[in-house]
Amino acid sequence: MVEYRIDRRSGIATCLQIVQQTKQALRLGLLEPGDRLPTAKEVVAATAINPNTVLKAYRELEREGLVEPRPGLGTFVRRSLARPGAAADSPLRAELADWTDRARAAGLGREDVTALVASVLEERFGETAAPGERGHEENG
């Protein structure tokens, strides 16, 4: 099950953080079709946010066809966004973790690494591409 972490200083709306974290878990294979998302009550207890915010995020995920509510049972994952190379246990992730360790050892902080990765992503994928939109055309 996914555990949401809300960063109130990020400038990103809480609802959007829940949507983004859910999609990330779907991409990494941490959530799979049939898995139940935490109830709004569980998310509120863990994060101290408004239950309507959780419900709004879940409605957006439903609108995108990623989850479906089952009355009396909860909200369940309908489809995955996972690709083999992006799994949480993939060799690519391990390589990225090693690279991150080297960057940290070289004295780079989180913001330095974020800026460096963002610049490479913009260069390789184009800055107008939304996450997940490019790559299929380029790779296949």
Tab-separated table of C-alpha atoms in Angstrom:
chain	number	residue	atom	x	y	z
A	1	MET	CA	0.000	0.000	0.000
A	2	VAL	CA	1.156	3.513	-0.753
A	3	GLU	CA	1.942	5.930	2.073
A	4	TYR	CA	1.471	9.557	1.080
A	5	ARG	CA	3.972	12.157	2.195
A	6	ILE	CA	2.737	15.715	1.967
A	7	ASP	CA	5.287	18.514	1.633
A	8	ARG	CA	3.505	21.690	2.670
A	9	ARG	CA	6.508	23.803	1.620
A	10	SER	CA	6.730	22.449	-1.934
A	11	GLY	CA	4.277	24.903	-3.486
A	12	ILE	CA	2.490	21.926	-5.084
A	13	ALA	CA	-1.184	21.542	-4.193
A	14	THR	CA	-1.821	18.710	-1.736
A	15	CYS	CA	-4.323	17.092	-4.094
A	16	LEU	CA	-1.739	17.074	-6.886
A	17	GLN	CA	0.886	15.586	-4.564
A	18	ILE	CA	-1.439	12.639	-3.885
A	19	VAL	CA	-2.107	12.164	-7.617
A	20	GLN	CA	1.621	12.376	-8.437
A	21	GLN	CA	2.641	9.979	-5.659
A	22	THR	CA	-0.017	7.481	-6.733
A	23	LYS	CA	1.162	7.644	-10.347
A	24	GLN	CA	4.758	7.221	-9.221
A	25	ALA	CA	3.794	4.102	-7.253
A	26	LEU	CA	1.950	2.811	-10.335
A	27	ARG	CA	5.005	3.445	-12.542
A	28	LEU	CA	7.363	1.726	-10.123
A	29	GLY	CA	5.096	-1.288	-9.760
A	30	LEU	CA	4.520	-0.583	-6.078
A	31	LEU	CA	0.784	-0.483	-6.816
A	32	GLU	CA	-0.748	-3.023	-9.164
A	33	PRO	CA	-4.234	-3.632	-10.562
A	34	GLY	CA	-6.494	-4.872	-7.790
A	35	ASP	CA	-4.581	-3.158	-4.979
A	36	ARG	CA	-6.639	-0.980	-2.650
A	37	LEU	CA	-5.625	2.616	-2.031
A	38	PRO	CA	-5.724	3.825	1.558
A	39	THR	CA	-9.133	5.127	2.571
A	40	ALA	CA	-9.573	8.882	2.893
A	41	LYS	CA	-9.812	8.348	6.648
A	42	GLU	CA	-6.449	6.514	6.664
A	43	VAL	CA	-4.784	9.252	4.607
A	44	VAL	CA	-6.213	11.973	6.857
A	45	ALA	CA	-4.954	10.144	9.962
A	46	ALA	CA	-1.449	9.834	8.479
A	47	THR	CA	-1.150	13.310	6.948
A	48	ALA	CA	-3.592	15.612	8.758
A	49	ILE	CA	-5.099	16.905	5.509
A	50	ASN	CA	-8.724	17.565	4.623
A	51	PRO	CA	-10.632	14.423	3.594
A	52	ASN	CA	-12.143	16.330	0.660
A	53	THR	CA	-8.619	16.806	-0.713
A	54	VAL	CA	-8.058	13.040	-0.712
A	55	LEU	CA	-11.426	12.428	-2.365
A	56	LYS	CA	-10.672	15.058	-5.013
A	57	ALA	CA	-7.333	13.368	-5.794
A	58	TYR	CA	-9.007	9.961	-6.030
A	59	ARG	CA	-11.667	11.393	-8.368
A	60	GLU	CA	-8.911	12.724	-10.630
A	61	LEU	CA	-7.236	9.310	-10.670
A	62	GLU	CA	-10.623	7.756	-11.476
A	63	ARG	CA	-11.172	10.276	-14.288
A	64	GLU	CA	-7.838	9.202	-15.746
A	65	GLY	CA	-8.946	5.567	-15.615
A	66	LEU	CA	-6.305	4.543	-13.090
A	67	VAL	CA	-8.542	3.662	-10.150
A	68	GLU	CA	-12.154	2.744	-9.510
A	69	PRO	CA	-14.256	3.190	-6.395
A	70	ARG	CA	-16.111	0.146	-5.095
A	71	PRO	CA	-18.863	1.282	-2.747
A	72	GLY	CA	-18.365	-0.080	0.733
A	73	LEU	CA	-14.962	-1.574	-0.165
A	74	GLY	CA	-12.693	1.318	-1.096
A	75	THR	CA	-10.814	2.606	-4.124
A	76	PHE	CA	-8.906	0.071	-6.184
A	77	VAL	CA	-6.218	0.273	-8.869
A	78	ARG	CA	-7.626	-0.432	-12.361
A	79	ARG	CA	-4.462	-0.298	-14.407
A	80	SER	CA	-0.733	-0.050	-14.019
A	81	LEU	CA	1.682	2.488	-15.445
A	82	ALA	CA	4.676	0.217	-14.799
A	83	ARG	CA	7.214	-0.557	-17.477
A	84	PRO	CA	9.869	-3.217	-16.882
A	85	GLY	CA	12.757	-0.728	-16.896
A	86	ALA	CA	11.081	1.511	-14.313
A	87	ALA	CA	10.287	-1.091	-11.654
A	88	ALA	CA	11.435	-0.378	-8.123
A	89	ASP	CA	13.807	-3.362	-8.339
A	90	SER	CA	15.073	-2.749	-11.889
A	91	PRO	CA	18.769	-2.581	-12.807
A	92	LEU	CA	18.186	0.969	-14.088
A	93	ARG	CA	17.010	2.069	-10.650
A	94	ALA	CA	20.050	0.458	-9.050
A	95	GLU	CA	22.319	2.296	-11.506
A	96	LEU	CA	20.549	5.568	-10.736
A	97	ALA	CA	20.943	4.946	-6.993
A	98	ASP	CA	24.677	4.314	-7.499
A	99	TRP	CA	24.975	7.489	-9.586
A	100	THR	CA	23.135	9.453	-6.879
A	101	ASP	CA	25.546	8.113	-4.255
A	102	ARG	CA	28.499	9.269	-6.417
A	103	ALA	CA	26.918	12.702	-6.875
A	104	ARG	CA	26.428	13.010	-3.130
A	105	ALA	CA	30.020	11.898	-2.487
A	106	ALA	CA	31.137	14.590	-4.942
A	107	GLY	CA	29.487	17.178	-2.727
A	108	LEU	CA	26.239	17.714	-4.644
A	109	GLY	CA	23.131	18.340	-2.599
A	110	ARG	CA	19.540	17.402	-3.388
A	111	GLU	CA	18.837	20.643	-5.267
A	112	ASP	CA	22.056	20.265	-7.291
A	113	VAL	CA	21.115	16.712	-8.280
A	114	THR	CA	17.543	17.771	-9.090
A	115	ALA	CA	18.808	20.583	-11.333
A	116	LEU	CA	21.281	18.286	-13.073
A	117	VAL	CA	18.708	15.558	-13.690
A	118	ALA	CA	16.098	18.107	-14.859
A	119	SER	CA	18.559	19.582	-17.357
A	120	VAL	CA	19.358	16.154	-18.810
A	121	LEU	CA	15.661	15.248	-18.981
A	122	GLU	CA	14.910	18.482	-20.841
A	123	GLU	CA	17.789	17.828	-23.214
A	124	ARG	CA	16.868	14.196	-23.903
A	125	PHE	CA	13.059	14.301	-23.772
A	126	GLY	CA	12.315	17.945	-24.559
A	127	GLU	CA	10.945	20.356	-22.019
A	128	THR	CA	7.421	20.310	-23.469
A	129	ALA	CA	6.941	16.566	-23.039
A	130	ALA	CA	4.816	15.560	-20.105
A	131	PRO	CA	6.142	12.632	-18.058
A	132	GLY	CA	5.375	9.402	-19.852
A	133	GLU	CA	4.321	11.035	-23.144
A	134	ARG	CA	7.622	10.760	-24.970
A	135	GLY	CA	9.706	7.667	-25.243
A	136	HIS	CA	7.144	5.423	-26.916
A	137	GLU	CA	7.548	7.315	-30.190
A	138	GLU	CA	11.310	7.455	-29.766
A	139	ASN	CA	11.848	3.890	-28.592
A	140	GLY	CA	9.391	2.012	-30.664
